[in-house]
Amino acid sequence: MRYSIKAGAIDKLPTECLVVPVWSKNTLSAEAKHLDGASGKALSAVLKSGDFNGKLGETILLYKPKGISAQRLILVGAGDRKKLNARNAAKLVKAAASAVSKTQASNAHFALASADITDREYPWLTARVAQELEDVCYRYDATKSKKGKKPAIKSASVSPPAGARRKTIDESLRTGQAIGKAINRAKHLGNLPGNVCTPSFLANEAQALATRNKSVTTQVLSEKQMARLGMGSLLSVSAGSVEEAKLVVMQYKGAASSSRPYALVGKGITFDTGGISLKPGGGMDEMKFDMCGAASVIATLGCVAELKLPINVVAIVAAAENMPGSKATKPGDIVTSMSGKTIEILNTDAEGRLVLCDALTYAERYKPRTIIDIATLTGAAVATFGSQANALLSNDDKLAATLLECGEESLDRAWQLPLWDEYQSLLNSNFADIANIGGPRAGTITAACFLSRFTEKQKWAHLDIAGSAWHSGAQKGATGRPVSLLMQYLLTQKA
C-alpha cells in the first residue's frame, strides 16, 4: 500500500473513493458541507432520507455523485462531536477503512481534517488510517487450496489540516503502515497450524528477517547448545516432542554498540497439549496460538528495523512444542534452570514459564535497560480480563506506568495486577527451590511471581496475553496484539 498527502479542494480531487465524516444528528462536517454545496445538496438529501444519520461507525456509499470528481463518496458517521476521543476516532477510521475495502476502488482519499479528536493530535489519526487500512486488507489463505480475493485498494491519501507540517504527517503515515504490517505479520504466524509453524519454522522466520535487514542479526541455539548452557527448564518442555526446541536471539542495532538494548522475550510454544498433564480435547486446536507471544516479538523487531529506530533491541524467542511423548517430563520431576535454581514441575501444562525463565536468564547477558516478556501464559488472565486487556505485572513501577500509558496511546490497553511478596510463598516447594504452579488461586499473579524469581536484578515487566492474543468462535484467529503497545513503548525510548 502506498500512502501520501493531497491538498486542495476535495470536490476536484480525482480519486476513486473519497471518505468524509458526518457528525451525529445529521450535522455535516466542514468537508461534508463543502461537498454538499458542490453536489447540489446531495448529502443533505441523504440525511433527509433517514438512511444515514451520522451515528458513530455508520457508513453509506454514494456512487458518482453529481459535481464531485470522486467516483465514490463514502460518508462515515463520526458520532457526537464533543465525544470524539481516540477510541471513538479509531472506530470511525476502522469503519471507513472497512467500507473502502469492500469497494473496487484501487485508491482512496480520507478527508478527515475537521475531525478534531479530544485527546489526540491529527498525526495520530493519519497513522491510524494507515494502520487500519493494512488491517482490513489482511486475509489468511496460506493453507487454503484457493486463495481468497483481496481488496482492490492499493493506495491512499489524506488531507492536511491548515498549517500542518507535511513531514510530521508523512512520518505518521509511515509509522502507522509499519505497525499495521507488523500486526498482520504477527497474526499470520499465529494463524499457521502447529504442523507448519514449528520451533524450526519460527527460527527460520527470524533468520529471514535478518537476511532482509542489515541492521538485524539472528542466532539460533540448538538443544545441545542450550544443554551446555544449563537450560534444563526450557528443555524439559520439549522432551516429549520430536520437534527440537530452539532459542532464537535477534539483535537490532540502531544505536552505538555501547548503548544498552531493550529486551523483548516471547513465549513460543508452537503447540501445547499440556504434556503429561493433558489438556481437555475441546478447543485444543487453539493451542496453536500458544506462540503468539513469540509472533509479536518477531513482528515487533521487524517493525523496529523497518522504521530504523535509533535504539538497540534484543528479541529472544523460546520456542518448543509441549507433547506427552515417552520421554516427556512428568509431574513431580525436578529440573535445574539456567540460573541454577531448581524447579519442581507439579503441572506440565504450566510450561510457558518454564521456557521463559531460561530465556529471561539468557537475556541478562545483554545488560538490557528493560526486559518485557510477552506470553499467552494463564487461563486466569482470560477469566479476569476477557479479550479486552493485556494483564501487566512488573517489578518496576516506572516501567509499569510507562507501559500502561503506551497501552492507552496505542489503544492496545493493559491493566496492572499486584506482584506482592505475599504471593511468593504460594510457590514454595518441599523438594526444590520453587514449584512451577501456586495452586488454584491468583494464577496470573503466581505465574508472574515465578518469572520474577529470574529477573530480580532487572527492570522487568510481564504481559500475559492469553485473553487478547486470539479470538475464538466464528471469528477465530490471531489478533496481532500486543504489537502496537510494544511499538508505542519502543518509539518513545532513547538510546
Tab-separated table of C-alpha atoms in Angstrom:
chain	number	residue	atom	x	y	z
A	1	MET	CA	0.000	0.000	0.000
A	2	ARG	CA	1.203	3.497	-0.852
A	3	TYR	CA	0.309	6.496	1.305
A	4	SER	CA	0.536	10.206	0.542
A	5	ILE	CA	-0.750	13.680	1.392
A	6	LYS	CA	-3.013	15.530	-1.046
A	7	ALA	CA	-4.164	19.102	-0.507
A	8	GLY	CA	-6.701	21.150	-2.425
A	9	ALA	CA	-10.443	21.222	-2.963
A	10	ILE	CA	-11.735	17.722	-2.271
A	11	ASP	CA	-14.597	18.039	-4.751
A	12	LYS	CA	-11.995	18.360	-7.524
A	13	LEU	CA	-9.800	15.508	-6.293
A	14	PRO	CA	-9.516	12.745	-8.940
A	15	THR	CA	-9.888	9.746	-6.647
A	16	GLU	CA	-11.811	6.505	-6.973
A	17	CYS	CA	-13.132	6.806	-3.435
A	18	LEU	CA	-13.495	9.838	-1.180
A	19	VAL	CA	-14.169	9.483	2.555
A	20	VAL	CA	-15.632	12.329	4.653
A	21	PRO	CA	-17.091	12.388	8.178
A	22	VAL	CA	-20.588	13.402	9.210
A	23	TRP	CA	-21.494	14.219	12.808
A	24	SER	CA	-24.486	12.721	14.560
A	25	LYS	CA	-27.929	14.324	14.399
A	26	ASN	CA	-27.421	14.943	10.674
A	27	THR	CA	-24.730	17.560	11.210
A	28	LEU	CA	-22.375	17.947	8.265
A	29	SER	CA	-18.641	18.279	8.890
A	30	ALA	CA	-16.680	21.041	7.148
A	31	GLU	CA	-15.706	18.615	4.370
A	32	ALA	CA	-19.258	17.333	4.032
A	33	LYS	CA	-20.642	20.895	3.828
A	34	HIS	CA	-18.209	21.690	1.014
A	35	LEU	CA	-19.277	18.597	-0.926
A	36	ASP	CA	-22.939	19.274	-0.230
A	37	GLY	CA	-22.598	22.633	-1.932
A	38	ALA	CA	-20.669	21.202	-4.869
A	39	SER	CA	-23.186	18.395	-5.399
A	40	GLY	CA	-26.370	20.417	-5.271
A	41	LYS	CA	-27.326	19.316	-1.758
A	42	ALA	CA	-26.855	15.610	-2.484
A	43	LEU	CA	-25.570	14.965	1.032
A	44	SER	CA	-28.460	16.837	2.616
A	45	ALA	CA	-30.806	14.637	0.602
A	46	VAL	CA	-29.177	11.518	2.039
A	47	LEU	CA	-29.627	12.813	5.579
A	48	LYS	CA	-33.258	13.756	4.929
A	49	SER	CA	-33.950	10.231	3.641
A	50	GLY	CA	-33.225	8.769	7.067
A	51	ASP	CA	-30.912	6.142	5.596
A	52	PHE	CA	-27.930	7.706	7.350
A	53	ASN	CA	-27.701	9.999	10.377
A	54	GLY	CA	-24.030	10.180	11.376
A	55	LYS	CA	-24.066	7.550	14.109
A	56	LEU	CA	-20.504	6.568	15.062
A	57	GLY	CA	-19.160	3.953	12.640
A	58	GLU	CA	-22.162	4.107	10.300
A	59	THR	CA	-21.296	4.319	6.591
A	60	ILE	CA	-23.123	4.904	3.331
A	61	LEU	CA	-21.816	4.836	-0.246
A	62	LEU	CA	-22.790	7.314	-2.962
A	63	TYR	CA	-21.715	6.323	-6.479
A	64	LYS	CA	-20.634	9.044	-8.932
A	65	PRO	CA	-22.201	11.929	-7.015
A	66	LYS	CA	-23.018	14.947	-9.176
A	67	GLY	CA	-20.497	17.798	-9.062
A	68	ILE	CA	-17.782	15.736	-7.375
A	69	SER	CA	-14.774	14.262	-9.203
A	70	ALA	CA	-14.580	11.165	-6.983
A	71	GLN	CA	-16.154	8.028	-8.429
A	72	ARG	CA	-17.397	7.016	-4.990
A	73	LEU	CA	-18.206	9.011	-1.886
A	74	ILE	CA	-18.310	7.288	1.490
A	75	LEU	CA	-19.931	9.148	4.353
A	76	VAL	CA	-18.783	7.832	7.724
A	77	GLY	CA	-20.539	8.586	10.976
A	78	ALA	CA	-18.381	10.442	13.498
A	79	GLY	CA	-20.956	10.488	16.288
A	80	ASP	CA	-21.194	13.286	18.841
A	81	ARG	CA	-18.551	15.897	18.046
A	82	LYS	CA	-17.877	16.534	21.741
A	83	LYS	CA	-17.260	12.825	22.361
A	84	LEU	CA	-14.786	12.136	19.556
A	85	ASN	CA	-11.958	10.784	21.678
A	86	ALA	CA	-9.222	8.459	20.430
A	87	ARG	CA	-11.240	5.285	20.932
A	88	ASN	CA	-14.208	6.658	19.005
A	89	ALA	CA	-11.934	8.068	16.302
A	90	ALA	CA	-10.395	4.619	15.881
A	91	LYS	CA	-13.888	3.162	15.421
A	92	LEU	CA	-14.609	5.823	12.809
A	93	VAL	CA	-11.425	5.021	10.890
A	94	LYS	CA	-11.957	1.263	11.125
A	95	ALA	CA	-15.478	1.603	9.738
A	96	ALA	CA	-14.264	3.839	6.913
A	97	ALA	CA	-11.377	1.528	6.028
A	98	SER	CA	-13.706	-1.466	6.034
A	99	ALA	CA	-16.162	0.316	3.745
A	100	VAL	CA	-13.371	1.251	1.327
A	101	SER	CA	-12.071	-2.330	1.269
A	102	LYS	CA	-15.479	-3.600	0.160
A	103	THR	CA	-15.438	-1.469	-2.996
A	104	GLN	CA	-13.469	-1.971	-6.199
A	105	ALA	CA	-11.595	1.298	-5.685
A	106	SER	CA	-7.833	0.971	-6.102
A	107	ASN	CA	-7.189	4.326	-4.422
A	108	ALA	CA	-8.944	6.350	-1.755
A	109	HIS	CA	-8.675	9.750	-0.131
A	110	PHE	CA	-9.526	10.340	3.523
A	111	ALA	CA	-10.671	13.929	4.135
A	112	LEU	CA	-10.821	13.926	7.927
A	113	ALA	CA	-9.017	17.151	8.825
A	114	SER	CA	-12.053	18.625	10.591
A	115	ALA	CA	-12.429	15.585	12.851
A	116	ASP	CA	-10.887	17.174	15.940
A	117	ILE	CA	-10.086	14.470	18.487
A	118	THR	CA	-10.424	15.493	22.112
A	119	ASP	CA	-7.287	13.690	23.313
A	120	ARG	CA	-5.043	13.309	20.253
A	121	GLU	CA	-3.398	15.403	17.547
A	122	TYR	CA	-4.114	14.972	13.822
A	123	PRO	CA	-0.963	12.914	13.024
A	124	TRP	CA	-2.272	10.225	15.374
A	125	LEU	CA	-5.403	9.995	13.224
A	126	THR	CA	-3.454	9.703	9.971
A	127	ALA	CA	-1.292	6.969	11.475
A	128	ARG	CA	-4.494	5.182	12.434
A	129	VAL	CA	-5.785	5.448	8.859
A	130	ALA	CA	-2.702	3.627	7.568
A	131	GLN	CA	-2.795	1.048	10.361
A	132	GLU	CA	-6.481	0.241	9.844
A	133	LEU	CA	-6.155	0.022	6.054
A	134	GLU	CA	-3.372	-2.528	6.464
A	135	ASP	CA	-5.569	-4.419	8.919
A	136	VAL	CA	-8.670	-4.624	6.707
A	137	CYS	CA	-6.558	-5.890	3.810
A	138	TYR	CA	-5.276	-8.885	5.791
A	139	ARG	CA	-6.531	-12.260	4.628
A	140	TYR	CA	-5.340	-15.659	5.827
A	141	ASP	CA	-5.137	-18.147	2.970
A	142	ALA	CA	-1.700	-19.737	3.421
A	143	THR	CA	-3.144	-23.218	3.923
A	144	LYS	CA	-6.159	-22.935	1.616
A	145	SER	CA	-6.224	-24.525	-1.836
A	146	LYS	CA	-7.995	-21.483	-3.276
A	147	LYS	CA	-6.728	-18.039	-2.427
A	148	GLY	CA	-9.310	-15.505	-1.339
A	149	LYS	CA	-9.893	-12.311	-3.257
A	150	LYS	CA	-8.007	-9.424	-1.714
A	151	PRO	CA	-9.341	-5.852	-1.520
A	152	ALA	CA	-8.678	-3.742	-4.605
A	153	ILE	CA	-7.257	-0.803	-2.636
A	154	LYS	CA	-3.579	-0.155	-3.438
A	155	SER	CA	-3.009	3.449	-2.354
A	156	ALA	CA	-4.494	6.011	-0.019
A	157	SER	CA	-4.051	9.698	0.694
A	158	VAL	CA	-5.080	12.092	3.450
A	159	SER	CA	-5.941	15.785	3.584
A	160	PRO	CA	-3.626	18.002	5.643
A	161	PRO	CA	-5.181	20.492	8.081
A	162	ALA	CA	-4.347	24.146	7.564
A	163	GLY	CA	-0.852	24.898	8.830
A	164	ALA	CA	0.069	21.257	9.361
A	165	ARG	CA	3.674	20.122	8.901
A	166	ARG	CA	3.676	17.684	5.989
A	167	LYS	CA	6.788	15.957	7.302
A	168	THR	CA	5.013	15.092	10.552
A	169	ILE	CA	2.032	13.648	8.693
A	170	ASP	CA	4.313	11.722	6.322
A	171	GLU	CA	6.090	10.203	9.309
A	172	SER	CA	2.795	9.294	10.948
A	173	LEU	CA	1.601	7.519	7.794
A	174	ARG	CA	4.869	5.611	7.588
A	175	THR	CA	4.686	4.618	11.248
A	176	GLY	CA	1.041	3.581	11.029
A	177	GLN	CA	1.703	1.465	7.961
A	178	ALA	CA	4.712	-0.240	9.554
A	179	ILE	CA	2.752	-1.064	12.700
A	180	GLY	CA	-0.200	-2.322	10.655
A	181	LYS	CA	2.067	-4.584	8.630
A	182	ALA	CA	3.720	-5.872	11.809
A	183	ILE	CA	0.356	-6.674	13.370
A	184	ASN	CA	-0.557	-8.611	10.232
A	185	ARG	CA	2.761	-10.475	10.403
A	186	ALA	CA	2.069	-11.497	13.983
A	187	LYS	CA	-1.450	-12.580	13.009
A	188	HIS	CA	-0.120	-14.647	10.122
A	189	LEU	CA	2.397	-16.505	12.282
A	190	GLY	CA	-0.234	-17.110	14.939
A	191	ASN	CA	-2.783	-18.425	12.449
A	192	LEU	CA	-0.456	-21.022	10.943
A	193	PRO	CA	-1.136	-24.596	12.122
A	194	GLY	CA	1.224	-26.336	14.522
A	195	ASN	CA	2.429	-28.803	11.897
A	196	VAL	CA	3.675	-25.858	9.818
A	197	CYS	CA	4.719	-23.341	12.449
A	198	THR	CA	7.180	-25.461	14.414
A	199	PRO	CA	10.079	-24.178	16.534
A	200	SER	CA	12.337	-24.597	13.499
A	201	PHE	CA	9.871	-22.615	11.375
A	202	LEU	CA	9.960	-19.719	13.835
A	203	ALA	CA	13.748	-19.854	13.819
A	204	ASN	CA	13.751	-19.700	10.021
A	205	GLU	CA	11.392	-16.709	10.118
A	206	ALA	CA	13.793	-14.889	12.404
A	207	GLN	CA	16.734	-15.730	10.164
A	208	ALA	CA	14.819	-14.481	7.119
A	209	LEU	CA	14.195	-11.220	8.968
A	210	ALA	CA	17.937	-10.799	9.421
A	211	THR	CA	18.521	-11.551	5.745
A	212	ARG	CA	16.139	-8.734	4.775
A	213	ASN	CA	17.587	-6.211	7.231
A	214	LYS	CA	21.277	-5.402	7.553
A	215	SER	CA	20.627	-3.931	10.986
A	216	VAL	CA	19.370	-7.283	12.326
A	217	THR	CA	21.384	-10.364	13.251
A	218	THR	CA	19.861	-13.679	14.285
A	219	GLN	CA	21.391	-16.522	16.257
A	220	VAL	CA	19.593	-19.825	16.810
A	221	LEU	CA	20.641	-22.057	19.705
A	222	SER	CA	20.086	-25.802	19.333
A	223	GLU	CA	19.108	-28.150	22.151
A	224	LYS	CA	22.739	-29.232	22.511
A	225	GLN	CA	23.834	-25.628	22.893
A	226	MET	CA	21.055	-24.963	25.398
A	227	ALA	CA	22.053	-28.057	27.364
A	228	ARG	CA	25.615	-26.783	27.598
A	229	LEU	CA	24.250	-23.511	28.982
A	230	GLY	CA	22.262	-25.401	31.606
A	231	MET	CA	18.783	-24.618	30.282
A	232	GLY	CA	17.189	-27.636	31.918
A	233	SER	CA	13.890	-25.852	32.447
A	234	LEU	CA	13.313	-24.960	28.788
A	235	LEU	CA	14.484	-28.374	27.602
A	236	SER	CA	12.108	-30.146	29.984
A	237	VAL	CA	9.202	-28.787	27.941
A	238	SER	CA	10.383	-30.149	24.589
A	239	ALA	CA	11.468	-33.529	25.985
A	240	GLY	CA	8.328	-35.330	24.793
A	241	SER	CA	8.326	-33.903	21.267
A	242	VAL	CA	10.135	-34.928	18.101
A	243	GLU	CA	10.378	-31.214	17.292
A	244	GLU	CA	13.630	-29.780	18.610
A	245	ALA	CA	13.365	-26.700	20.794
A	246	LYS	CA	15.058	-23.505	19.630
A	247	LEU	CA	16.222	-20.400	21.426
A	248	VAL	CA	16.108	-17.627	18.847
A	249	VAL	CA	18.080	-14.456	19.543
A	250	MET	CA	17.558	-11.446	17.260
A	251	GLN	CA	19.563	-8.261	17.706
A	252	TYR	CA	18.699	-4.927	16.122
A	253	LYS	CA	21.417	-2.288	16.075
A	254	GLY	CA	20.064	1.212	15.602
A	255	ALA	CA	22.413	2.949	18.014
A	256	ALA	CA	26.031	2.743	19.112
A	257	SER	CA	27.222	-0.682	20.230
A	258	SER	CA	27.839	0.741	23.696
A	259	SER	CA	24.144	1.624	24.080
A	260	ARG	CA	22.345	-0.914	26.262
A	261	PRO	CA	19.440	-2.606	24.460
A	262	TYR	CA	15.783	-3.011	25.290
A	263	ALA	CA	14.931	-6.707	25.593
A	264	LEU	CA	11.774	-8.475	24.438
A	265	VAL	CA	11.233	-12.129	25.343
A	266	GLY	CA	8.437	-14.135	23.715
A	267	LYS	CA	6.865	-17.448	24.637
A	268	GLY	CA	6.895	-19.659	21.552
A	269	ILE	CA	5.048	-22.878	22.375
A	270	THR	CA	4.090	-23.827	18.827
A	271	PHE	CA	1.583	-26.375	20.103
A	272	ASP	CA	0.591	-27.050	23.677
A	273	THR	CA	-1.133	-30.312	24.516
A	274	GLY	CA	-0.371	-29.746	28.178
A	275	GLY	CA	2.124	-32.607	28.086
A	276	ILE	CA	1.511	-35.410	30.590
A	277	SER	CA	-0.897	-33.034	32.369
A	278	LEU	CA	-3.007	-33.318	29.226
A	279	LYS	CA	-5.499	-30.604	28.338
A	280	PRO	CA	-9.171	-31.418	27.611
A	281	GLY	CA	-9.818	-32.178	23.945
A	282	GLY	CA	-12.388	-29.450	23.373
A	283	GLY	CA	-10.748	-26.366	21.916
A	284	MET	CA	-7.270	-27.870	21.951
A	285	ASP	CA	-6.831	-26.830	18.312
A	286	GLU	CA	-6.496	-23.273	19.593
A	287	MET	CA	-3.286	-24.215	21.357
A	288	LYS	CA	-1.504	-23.428	18.098
A	289	PHE	CA	-1.919	-19.835	19.312
A	290	ASP	CA	0.352	-20.517	22.292
A	291	MET	CA	3.225	-18.976	20.339
A	292	CYS	CA	1.555	-15.598	19.859
A	293	GLY	CA	3.991	-14.006	22.300
A	294	ALA	CA	6.849	-15.113	20.065
A	295	ALA	CA	4.958	-13.924	16.977
A	296	SER	CA	4.540	-10.461	18.485
A	297	VAL	CA	8.243	-10.284	19.349
A	298	ILE	CA	9.380	-11.266	15.840
A	299	ALA	CA	6.909	-8.867	14.222
A	300	THR	CA	7.854	-6.025	16.557
A	301	LEU	CA	11.552	-6.398	15.835
A	302	GLY	CA	10.796	-6.333	12.111
A	303	CYS	CA	8.811	-3.119	12.597
A	304	VAL	CA	11.641	-1.551	14.599
A	305	ALA	CA	14.041	-2.374	11.764
A	306	GLU	CA	11.677	-1.004	9.097
A	307	LEU	CA	11.326	2.290	10.959
A	308	LYS	CA	15.063	2.382	11.735
A	309	LEU	CA	14.538	3.386	15.350
A	310	PRO	CA	17.668	4.919	16.942
A	311	ILE	CA	17.901	2.327	19.725
A	312	ASN	CA	19.231	-1.188	20.228
A	313	VAL	CA	16.805	-4.061	20.778
A	314	VAL	CA	17.385	-7.719	21.560
A	315	ALA	CA	14.432	-10.047	20.968
A	316	ILE	CA	14.503	-13.598	22.296
A	317	VAL	CA	12.059	-16.355	21.398
A	318	ALA	CA	11.859	-19.515	23.484
A	319	ALA	CA	10.325	-21.980	21.021
A	320	ALA	CA	9.234	-25.513	21.873
A	321	GLU	CA	6.393	-27.985	21.432
A	322	ASN	CA	4.764	-29.472	24.549
A	323	MET	CA	3.834	-33.099	23.861
A	324	PRO	CA	3.144	-36.200	26.018
A	325	GLY	CA	5.808	-38.474	24.488
A	326	SER	CA	7.590	-41.369	26.160
A	327	LYS	CA	10.414	-39.053	27.189
A	328	ALA	CA	8.128	-36.264	28.351
A	329	THR	CA	8.616	-34.541	31.666
A	330	LYS	CA	6.345	-35.929	34.404
A	331	PRO	CA	4.540	-34.164	37.252
A	332	GLY	CA	6.874	-34.231	40.227
A	333	ASP	CA	10.047	-34.088	38.139
A	334	ILE	CA	12.667	-31.590	39.256
A	335	VAL	CA	14.808	-29.686	36.766
A	336	THR	CA	17.613	-27.159	37.059
A	337	SER	CA	17.217	-23.848	35.268
A	338	MET	CA	19.999	-21.832	33.648
A	339	SER	CA	20.015	-19.600	36.721
A	340	GLY	CA	20.884	-22.592	38.902
A	341	LYS	CA	17.502	-22.565	40.648
A	342	THR	CA	15.767	-25.941	40.842
A	343	ILE	CA	12.111	-26.241	39.856
A	344	GLU	CA	9.550	-28.840	40.907
A	345	ILE	CA	7.207	-29.354	37.967
A	346	LEU	CA	3.840	-30.032	39.565
A	347	ASN	CA	1.938	-29.491	36.331
A	348	THR	CA	3.441	-29.910	32.870
A	349	ASP	CA	0.724	-27.665	31.435
A	350	ALA	CA	2.349	-24.717	33.210
A	351	GLU	CA	5.119	-24.906	30.633
A	352	GLY	CA	5.274	-21.329	29.371
A	353	ARG	CA	7.021	-20.109	32.487
A	354	LEU	CA	9.497	-22.981	32.186
A	355	VAL	CA	10.723	-21.845	28.772
A	356	LEU	CA	10.559	-18.169	29.688
A	357	CYS	CA	12.652	-18.404	32.844
A	358	ASP	CA	15.691	-19.690	30.940
A	359	ALA	CA	15.158	-17.129	28.181
A	360	LEU	CA	14.971	-14.351	30.783
A	361	THR	CA	18.201	-15.547	32.366
A	362	TYR	CA	19.843	-15.632	28.944
A	363	ALA	CA	18.647	-12.073	28.249
A	364	GLU	CA	20.619	-10.799	31.244
A	365	ARG	CA	23.903	-11.239	29.383
A	366	TYR	CA	22.958	-8.292	27.150
A	367	LYS	CA	22.642	-5.980	30.181
A	368	PRO	CA	19.297	-4.638	28.958
A	369	ARG	CA	17.771	-1.356	30.074
A	370	THR	CA	14.445	-3.128	30.492
A	371	ILE	CA	13.075	-6.614	29.836
A	372	ILE	CA	9.500	-7.180	28.717
A	373	ASP	CA	8.245	-10.725	28.290
A	374	ILE	CA	5.109	-11.472	26.315
A	375	ALA	CA	3.251	-14.736	26.784
A	376	THR	CA	-0.091	-16.479	26.452
A	377	LEU	CA	0.526	-17.696	29.974
A	378	THR	CA	-2.573	-18.264	32.100
A	379	GLY	CA	-6.241	-19.059	31.793
A	380	ALA	CA	-6.684	-16.867	34.846
A	381	ALA	CA	-5.850	-13.837	32.700
A	382	VAL	CA	-8.719	-14.771	30.381
A	383	ALA	CA	-11.079	-15.160	33.338
A	384	THR	CA	-10.003	-11.788	34.742
A	385	PHE	CA	-9.819	-9.594	31.650
A	386	GLY	CA	-11.534	-11.473	28.833
A	387	SER	CA	-10.153	-10.398	25.461
A	388	GLN	CA	-10.151	-6.683	26.217
A	389	ALA	CA	-6.988	-6.088	28.261
A	390	ASN	CA	-3.460	-7.416	28.468
A	391	ALA	CA	-2.507	-8.370	32.019
A	392	LEU	CA	0.545	-6.440	33.216
A	393	LEU	CA	2.808	-7.235	36.159
A	394	SER	CA	6.162	-5.653	36.882
A	395	ASN	CA	8.878	-5.278	39.495
A	396	ASP	CA	9.402	-1.649	38.436
A	397	ASP	CA	6.620	0.886	38.966
A	398	LYS	CA	8.035	3.391	36.474
A	399	LEU	CA	8.230	0.776	33.712
A	400	ALA	CA	4.705	-0.398	34.511
A	401	ALA	CA	3.369	3.166	34.370
A	402	THR	CA	5.067	3.732	31.019
A	403	LEU	CA	3.573	0.560	29.548
A	404	LEU	CA	0.109	1.451	30.828
A	405	GLU	CA	0.437	4.859	29.185
A	406	CYS	CA	1.630	3.257	25.937
A	407	GLY	CA	-1.356	0.935	26.046
A	408	GLU	CA	-3.699	3.903	26.284
A	409	GLU	CA	-1.891	5.762	23.489
A	410	SER	CA	-1.950	2.761	21.137
A	411	LEU	CA	-5.425	1.597	22.257
A	412	ASP	CA	-3.865	-1.811	22.983
A	413	ARG	CA	-4.587	-1.451	26.660
A	414	ALA	CA	-3.165	-3.229	29.685
A	415	TRP	CA	-4.131	-3.361	33.341
A	416	GLN	CA	-1.713	-3.899	36.190
A	417	LEU	CA	-2.046	-6.660	38.767
A	418	PRO	CA	-0.088	-6.737	42.048
A	419	LEU	CA	3.203	-8.543	42.412
A	420	TRP	CA	3.263	-8.516	46.197
A	421	ASP	CA	5.642	-10.566	48.320
A	422	GLU	CA	2.648	-12.214	49.993
A	423	TYR	CA	2.028	-14.219	46.816
A	424	GLN	CA	5.563	-15.606	46.583
A	425	SER	CA	5.060	-18.208	49.316
A	426	LEU	CA	2.423	-19.933	47.179
A	427	LEU	CA	5.314	-21.216	45.033
A	428	ASN	CA	7.113	-22.913	47.922
A	429	SER	CA	8.231	-26.492	47.306
A	430	ASN	CA	9.299	-29.186	49.762
A	431	PHE	CA	11.665	-30.666	47.196
A	432	ALA	CA	13.056	-27.821	45.053
A	433	ASP	CA	13.804	-24.110	45.200
A	434	ILE	CA	10.451	-23.284	43.623
A	435	ALA	CA	7.325	-25.003	42.285
A	436	ASN	CA	6.042	-24.188	38.819
A	437	ILE	CA	2.464	-23.560	39.979
A	438	GLY	CA	0.994	-21.853	43.007
A	439	GLY	CA	-2.372	-23.529	43.387
A	440	PRO	CA	-5.839	-22.712	42.047
A	441	ARG	CA	-5.995	-19.063	43.120
A	442	ALA	CA	-4.363	-15.916	41.706
A	443	GLY	CA	-2.970	-17.880	38.772
A	444	THR	CA	-1.857	-14.905	36.688
A	445	ILE	CA	-0.103	-13.348	39.676
A	446	THR	CA	1.680	-16.511	40.824
A	447	ALA	CA	2.847	-17.180	37.253
A	448	ALA	CA	4.408	-13.717	37.214
A	449	CYS	CA	5.842	-14.332	40.690
A	450	PHE	CA	7.586	-17.382	39.251
A	451	LEU	CA	9.128	-15.303	36.457
A	452	SER	CA	10.118	-12.564	38.890
A	453	ARG	CA	12.487	-15.023	40.589
A	454	PHE	CA	14.571	-14.940	37.393
A	455	THR	CA	14.563	-11.161	36.878
A	456	GLU	CA	15.440	-9.910	40.355
A	457	LYS	CA	18.291	-7.704	39.108
A	458	GLN	CA	16.410	-6.336	36.098
A	459	LYS	CA	13.748	-3.737	35.345
A	460	TRP	CA	11.208	-6.238	34.114
A	461	ALA	CA	7.578	-6.348	33.024
A	462	HIS	CA	5.380	-9.281	32.083
A	463	LEU	CA	2.459	-9.102	29.638
A	464	ASP	CA	0.060	-12.027	29.867
A	465	ILE	CA	-1.818	-12.002	26.557
A	466	ALA	CA	-3.744	-15.255	26.996
A	467	GLY	CA	-7.022	-13.396	26.561
A	468	SER	CA	-6.022	-10.824	23.968
A	469	ALA	CA	-3.842	-12.831	21.562
A	470	TRP	CA	-6.625	-14.512	19.599
A	471	HIS	CA	-10.371	-14.723	19.058
A	472	SER	CA	-12.411	-17.915	19.297
A	473	GLY	CA	-15.669	-18.802	17.585
A	474	ALA	CA	-16.727	-17.694	14.115
A	475	GLN	CA	-14.016	-15.013	14.024
A	476	LYS	CA	-11.307	-17.415	15.187
A	477	GLY	CA	-7.838	-16.071	14.535
A	478	ALA	CA	-4.843	-14.282	15.978
A	479	THR	CA	-5.204	-10.573	16.785
A	480	GLY	CA	-1.575	-9.456	16.478
A	481	ARG	CA	-1.645	-7.986	19.976
A	482	PRO	CA	0.315	-6.514	21.687
A	483	VAL	CA	2.489	-5.361	18.762
A	484	SER	CA	1.072	-1.825	18.782
A	485	LEU	CA	1.658	-1.486	22.539
A	486	LEU	CA	5.248	-2.720	22.218
A	487	MET	CA	5.915	-0.395	19.297
A	488	GLN	CA	4.484	2.583	21.154
A	489	TYR	CA	6.869	1.789	24.008
A	490	LEU	CA	9.923	1.456	21.775
A	491	LEU	CA	9.018	4.570	19.771
A	492	THR	CA	9.216	6.600	22.978
A	493	GLN	CA	12.555	5.213	24.192
A	494	LYS	CA	16.027	6.661	23.736
A	495	ALA	CA	19.447	5.088	23.224
